[in-house]
Short mmCIF file of C-alpha atoms in Angstrom, two decimals:
data_model
loop_
_atom_site.label_atom_id
_atom_site.label_comp_id
_atom_site.label_asym_id
_atom_site.label_seq_id
_atom_site.Cartn_x
_atom_site.Cartn_y
_atom_site.Cartn_z
CA MET A 876 -45.85 23.50 58.61
CA ALA A 877 -43.26 21.28 56.97
CA HIS A 878 -42.39 21.76 53.29
CA PRO A 879 -41.92 18.88 50.84
CA ALA A 880 -38.45 17.36 51.01
CA GLN A 881 -37.67 19.43 54.10
CA LEU A 882 -34.67 18.08 56.03
CA GLY A 883 -34.31 20.47 58.94
CA PHE A 884 -36.63 21.76 61.64
CA GLN A 885 -39.56 24.05 60.95
CA ASP A 886 -38.92 27.74 61.71
CA ALA A 887 -38.90 28.30 65.47
CA ALA A 888 -41.83 30.30 66.82
CA SER A 889 -40.88 30.14 70.50
CA PRO A 890 -37.69 30.91 72.43
CA ILE A 891 -37.39 27.29 73.59
CA MET A 892 -37.52 25.98 70.02
CA GLU A 893 -34.81 28.47 69.02
CA GLU A 894 -32.60 27.16 71.81
CA LEU A 895 -33.32 23.59 70.74
CA MET A 896 -32.30 24.43 67.16
CA TYR A 897 -29.00 25.95 68.28
CA PHE A 898 -28.36 22.92 70.50
CA HIS A 899 -29.09 20.62 67.56
CA ASP A 900 -26.59 22.57 65.45
CA HIS A 901 -23.99 22.20 68.19
CA THR A 902 -24.56 18.45 68.56
CA LEU A 903 -24.70 17.81 64.80
CA MET A 904 -21.41 19.67 64.42
CA ILE A 905 -19.88 17.20 66.89
CA VAL A 906 -21.48 14.28 65.04
CA PHE A 907 -19.96 15.46 61.74
CA LEU A 908 -16.59 15.92 63.46
CA ILE A 909 -16.55 12.34 64.77
CA SER A 910 -18.00 10.84 61.56
CA SER A 911 -15.46 12.57 59.33
CA LEU A 912 -12.63 11.46 61.63
CA VAL A 913 -13.81 7.83 61.53
CA LEU A 914 -14.35 7.93 57.75
CA TYR A 915 -10.85 9.35 57.23
CA ILE A 916 -9.31 6.66 59.43
CA ILE A 917 -11.24 3.89 57.65
CA SER A 918 -10.07 5.13 54.27
CA LEU A 919 -6.50 5.25 55.61
CA MET A 920 -6.75 1.66 56.76
CA LEU A 921 -8.05 0.54 53.38
CA THR A 922 -5.32 2.26 51.34
CA THR A 923 -2.10 0.81 52.68
CA GLU A 924 -0.18 -2.44 52.63
CA LEU A 925 2.00 -1.41 55.59
CA THR A 926 1.32 -3.37 58.77
CA HIS A 927 2.59 -3.61 62.30
CA THR A 928 2.30 -7.19 63.44
CA SER A 929 3.97 -6.96 66.83
CA THR A 930 1.82 -4.45 68.69
CA MET A 931 1.89 -5.33 72.38
CA ASP A 932 0.13 -2.33 73.92
CA ALA A 933 -0.96 1.20 73.09
CA GLN A 934 -1.22 2.99 76.40
CA GLU A 935 -0.91 6.53 75.08
CA VAL A 936 -3.54 6.25 72.33
CA GLU A 937 -5.87 4.34 74.66
CA THR A 938 -5.65 7.20 77.16
CA VAL A 939 -6.43 9.70 74.40
CA TRP A 940 -9.39 7.82 73.04
CA THR A 941 -10.84 7.49 76.53
CA ILE A 942 -10.38 11.08 77.70
CA LEU A 943 -11.41 12.72 74.41
CA PRO A 944 -14.86 11.06 74.18
CA ALA A 945 -15.50 11.91 77.84
CA VAL A 946 -14.71 15.55 77.10
CA ILE A 947 -16.98 15.50 74.05
CA LEU A 948 -19.81 14.04 76.10
CA ILE A 949 -19.42 16.79 78.68
CA LEU A 950 -19.49 19.38 75.88
CA ILE A 951 -22.82 17.92 74.78
CA ALA A 952 -24.28 17.42 78.25
CA LEU A 953 -23.78 20.98 79.53
CA PRO A 954 -25.91 22.80 76.92
CA SER A 955 -28.40 19.93 77.03
CA LEU A 956 -28.95 20.33 80.77
CA ARG A 957 -29.15 24.09 80.38
CA ILE A 958 -32.06 23.76 77.97
CA LEU A 959 -33.69 21.02 80.03
CA TYR A 960 -33.79 23.31 83.07
CA MET A 961 -34.89 26.23 80.91
CA MET A 962 -37.89 24.17 79.74
CA ASP A 963 -38.84 23.42 83.34
CA GLU A 964 -38.58 26.98 84.61
CA ILE A 965 -41.39 27.93 86.94
CA THR A 966 -43.43 30.62 85.21
CA THR A 967 -46.75 32.13 86.16
CA PRO A 968 -48.93 31.24 83.19
CA THR A 969 -51.58 33.77 82.29
CA LEU A 970 -53.87 31.17 80.73
CA THR A 971 -54.52 27.47 81.13
CA LEU A 972 -55.75 25.33 78.25
CA LYS A 973 -56.75 21.72 78.70
CA THR A 974 -56.65 19.27 75.86
CA MET A 975 -57.91 15.72 75.79
CA GLY A 976 -56.93 13.20 73.15
CA HIS A 977 -59.65 11.00 71.74
CA GLN A 978 -59.85 8.47 68.95
CA TRP A 979 -59.49 10.36 66.66
CA TYR A 980 -59.72 14.05 67.50
CA TRP A 981 -58.61 16.55 70.13
CA SER A 982 -60.93 18.40 72.48
CA TYR A 983 -60.01 21.70 74.10
CA GLU A 984 -61.26 23.37 77.27
CA TYR A 985 -60.77 27.01 78.20
CA THR A 986 -62.06 27.05 81.74
CA ASP A 987 -60.19 29.96 83.36
CA TYR A 988 -63.04 32.44 83.11
CA GLU A 989 -66.02 30.94 81.33
CA ASN A 990 -66.52 27.38 80.19
CA LEU A 991 -65.52 27.08 76.56
CA CYS A 992 -65.12 23.52 75.27
CA PHE A 993 -64.96 22.31 71.69
CA ASP A 994 -63.75 19.41 69.59
CA SER A 995 -61.20 19.73 66.82
CA TYR A 996 -61.60 17.26 63.95
CA MET A 997 -59.43 17.04 60.86
CA THR A 998 -61.04 18.58 57.75
CA PRO A 999 -61.50 15.70 55.26
CA PRO A 1000 -59.53 16.26 52.03
CA LEU A 1001 -62.72 16.45 49.93
CA GLU A 1002 -63.96 19.36 52.06
CA LEU A 1003 -60.80 21.46 51.88
CA ASP A 1004 -60.94 24.95 50.37
CA PRO A 1005 -58.30 25.86 47.72
CA GLY A 1006 -54.98 26.62 49.38
CA GLU A 1007 -55.71 24.64 52.52
CA LEU A 1008 -53.35 21.94 53.68
CA ARG A 1009 -54.23 18.27 53.24
CA LEU A 1010 -54.37 16.25 56.49
CA LEU A 1011 -53.44 19.32 58.54
CA GLU A 1012 -56.52 21.56 58.64
CA VAL A 1013 -59.14 21.25 61.34
CA ASP A 1014 -62.67 22.51 61.76
CA ASN A 1015 -62.01 24.39 65.01
CA ARG A 1016 -58.55 25.84 65.57
CA VAL A 1017 -57.06 26.49 68.99
CA VAL A 1018 -56.85 30.26 69.30
CA LEU A 1019 -54.29 31.53 71.81
CA PRO A 1020 -52.63 34.85 72.65
CA THR A 1021 -49.02 35.51 71.58
CA GLU A 1022 -46.13 36.50 73.83
CA MET A 1023 -47.80 35.11 76.94
CA SER A 1024 -46.98 32.06 79.01
CA ILE A 1025 -49.73 29.47 78.53
CA ARG A 1026 -50.10 26.32 80.61
CA MET A 1027 -51.18 23.25 78.62
CA LEU A 1028 -52.72 20.37 80.53
CA ILE A 1029 -52.77 17.31 78.34
CA SER A 1030 -54.46 13.99 78.88
CA SER A 1031 -56.45 11.37 77.04
CA GLU A 1032 -59.89 9.83 77.25
CA ASP A 1033 -58.97 6.50 75.70
CA VAL A 1034 -55.55 5.40 74.40
CA LEU A 1035 -52.15 7.05 74.24
CA HIS A 1036 -51.86 10.13 72.02
CA SER A 1037 -49.25 12.87 71.85
CA TRP A 1038 -49.90 16.59 71.44
CA THR A 1039 -47.22 18.05 69.21
CA VAL A 1040 -46.47 21.42 67.66
CA PRO A 1041 -42.98 21.24 66.11
CA SER A 1042 -42.49 24.99 65.59
CA LEU A 1043 -43.05 25.62 69.28
CA GLY A 1044 -40.87 22.71 70.37
CA VAL A 1045 -43.75 21.01 72.16
CA LYS A 1046 -44.37 17.29 72.23
CA THR A 1047 -46.26 15.97 75.23
CA ASP A 1048 -47.82 12.55 75.62
CA ALA A 1049 -51.51 12.35 76.31
CA ILE A 1050 -51.86 9.44 78.71
CA PRO A 1051 -55.22 8.21 80.02
CA GLY A 1052 -55.42 8.67 83.78
CA ARG A 1053 -52.48 11.10 83.83
CA LEU A 1054 -52.24 14.86 83.53
CA ASN A 1055 -49.16 16.15 81.75
CA GLN A 1056 -48.23 19.81 81.75
CA ALA A 1057 -46.42 21.79 79.07
CA THR A 1058 -45.73 25.52 78.78
CA LEU A 1059 -46.25 27.45 75.56
CA MET A 1060 -44.76 30.85 74.82
CA THR A 1061 -44.98 32.06 71.23
CA SER A 1062 -42.78 34.85 69.92
CA ARG A 1063 -44.93 35.80 66.92
CA PRO A 1064 -48.48 35.44 65.62
CA GLY A 1065 -49.36 32.89 62.98
CA ILE A 1066 -50.86 29.49 62.39
CA TYR A 1067 -48.88 26.53 63.64
CA TYR A 1068 -49.56 22.92 62.74
CA GLY A 1069 -48.85 19.66 64.46
CA GLN A 1070 -49.91 16.05 64.29
CA CYS A 1071 -50.65 13.34 66.84
CA SER A 1072 -47.34 11.71 67.70
CA GLU A 1073 -48.27 8.48 69.44
CA ILE A 1074 -49.82 5.58 67.55
CA CYS A 1075 -53.45 5.45 68.55
CA GLY A 1076 -55.28 3.38 65.99
CA ALA A 1077 -56.56 3.55 62.45
CA ASN A 1078 -56.79 7.35 62.20
CA HIS A 1079 -53.66 8.24 64.13
CA SER A 1080 -52.38 10.21 61.12
CA PHE A 1081 -55.67 12.09 60.80
CA MET A 1082 -56.00 14.02 64.04
CA PRO A 1083 -53.94 17.17 63.58
CA ILE A 1084 -53.49 20.14 65.87
CA VAL A 1085 -53.77 23.71 64.61
CA LEU A 1086 -52.87 26.68 66.80
CA GLU A 1087 -53.91 30.17 65.73
CA LEU A 1088 -51.76 32.62 67.67
CA VAL A 1089 -53.15 36.17 67.73
CA PRO A 1090 -52.52 39.30 69.82
CA LEU A 1091 -54.29 39.34 73.17
CA LYS A 1092 -56.98 41.80 72.09
CA HIS A 1093 -58.01 39.58 69.20
CA PHE A 1094 -57.92 36.51 71.43
CA GLU A 1095 -60.35 38.17 73.84
CA GLU A 1096 -62.63 39.14 70.94
CA TRP A 1097 -62.56 35.56 69.66
CA LEU A 1098 -63.30 34.19 73.14
CA LEU A 1099 -66.30 36.50 73.61
CA SER A 1100 -67.70 35.80 70.13
CA THR A 1101 -67.31 32.04 70.57
CA LEU A 1102 -68.96 32.06 73.99
CA GLU A 1103 -71.95 33.85 72.49
CA MET B 181 30.14 -1.83 37.82
CA ALA B 182 27.49 0.80 37.62
CA SER B 183 28.92 4.34 37.50
CA GLY B 184 26.19 5.74 39.80
CA THR B 185 24.39 3.83 42.52
CA LEU B 186 20.88 4.54 43.72
CA ALA B 187 20.44 5.87 47.24
CA LYS B 188 19.30 3.22 49.70
CA PRO B 189 15.56 3.55 49.97
CA GLN B 190 13.86 4.22 53.28
CA MET B 191 13.10 0.74 54.59
CA ARG B 192 12.02 1.24 58.19
CA GLY B 193 9.42 3.22 60.06
CA LEU B 194 7.17 3.61 57.02
CA LEU B 195 3.97 2.86 58.89
CA ALA B 196 4.94 5.09 61.78
CA ARG B 197 5.68 7.94 59.36
CA ARG B 198 2.35 7.41 57.60
CA LEU B 199 0.52 7.40 60.92
CA ARG B 200 2.31 10.55 62.11
CA ILE B 201 1.33 12.46 58.97
CA HIS B 202 -2.22 11.21 58.78
CA ILE B 203 -3.16 11.52 62.44
CA VAL B 204 -2.51 15.24 62.08
CA GLY B 205 -4.35 15.21 58.76
CA ALA B 206 -7.34 13.41 60.29
CA PHE B 207 -7.68 15.97 63.06
CA ILE B 208 -7.31 18.84 60.60
CA VAL B 209 -10.01 17.35 58.36
CA SER B 210 -12.45 16.63 61.18
CA LEU B 211 -11.93 20.00 62.91
CA GLY B 212 -12.22 21.63 59.50
CA VAL B 213 -15.56 19.95 58.85
CA ALA B 214 -16.81 21.05 62.26
CA THR B 215 -15.62 24.62 61.69
CA LEU B 216 -17.23 24.70 58.23
CA TYR B 217 -20.54 23.56 59.72
CA LYS B 218 -20.33 26.10 62.55
CA LEU B 219 -19.44 29.00 60.22
CA GLY B 220 -21.67 27.92 57.35
CA VAL B 221 -24.82 26.76 59.15
CA ALA B 222 -24.88 27.39 62.90
CA GLU B 223 -23.69 31.00 63.05
CA PRO B 224 -25.75 32.18 60.02
CA ARG B 225 -28.83 30.60 61.63
CA LYS B 226 -28.28 32.46 64.91
CA LYS B 227 -27.67 35.69 62.98
CA ALA B 228 -30.82 35.16 60.89
CA TYR B 229 -32.99 34.82 63.99
CA ALA B 230 -31.32 37.79 65.70
CA ASP B 231 -31.80 39.93 62.58
CA PHE B 232 -35.43 38.85 62.23
CA TYR B 233 -36.36 39.75 65.79
CA ARG B 234 -34.24 42.91 66.04
CA ASN B 235 -36.91 45.20 64.55
CA TYR B 236 -39.85 42.82 64.72
CA GLY B 237 -43.29 44.10 65.59
CA SER B 238 -45.85 41.41 66.28
CA MET B 239 -48.89 43.69 65.80
CA LYS B 240 -47.57 44.91 62.44
CA ASP B 241 -46.89 41.32 61.37
CA PHE B 242 -50.37 40.26 62.46
CA GLU B 243 -52.06 43.12 60.58
CA GLU B 244 -50.10 42.21 57.43
CA MET B 245 -51.27 38.60 57.78
CA ARG B 246 -54.88 39.73 58.17
CA LYS B 247 -54.67 42.01 55.15
CA SER B 248 -53.21 39.27 52.96
CA ALA B 249 -55.94 36.84 54.05
CA LYS B 250 -58.68 39.02 52.65
#
């Protein structure tokens, strides 16, 4: 989950999110490079009385400030495309989980083997136990196995929603009448929080997502106990 | 007449000289900022993740989480 006054990303819990963080570092480095250059040049321009009033052309500098930005853009585009293709790699998911967005809760369906369906409503603040997180806890968490490729099928029963888990680098729109697919692969067990990311009405801020990632054995035990 | 005369001051090319010096300075500053960010933030982050996962055991981590929950 996010901490108060946090500026950066949440800790990555999937390989894709790690790659996205490194790419963000790379791109932000370039942003700081360009911003510091522009700031320096602005301060130079503001601290002199020297002028050149007869400039006719500037072919050399114009060539430089055309080629250099093109090179910078290529330096950004190449890692970006690498990650884009990495996110779309064809894997053979071991599990499929369907989620439907509603106003204002998520419903989940595990239909690979048996038919397990449940709704996931936010826990109201007055019903929280000590230590629980306000506006983030739910009554029924989504339990999933770690270190396995999971296919998420995301849609909506009413208006637009968006299923997001920042630490896994997942944000997928839930669109009525459309089935969107995302792939989850978690590197470590834990509890990961997310919130609906597409405005969907009065309680848009009050329909969180909580994933509980556990080893496969414990996932199977949970599945069997819930089905009973 | 004055016994010593001042040297004639530099009167031409002042802007060009300023630009020559500062264009190099601007690139040094901006590349320096980028290098500082890379060495101070980006590389330590990659190293932190690599160090974390080098000897990581997910079962051990999970059991520790379970123990601390009770």
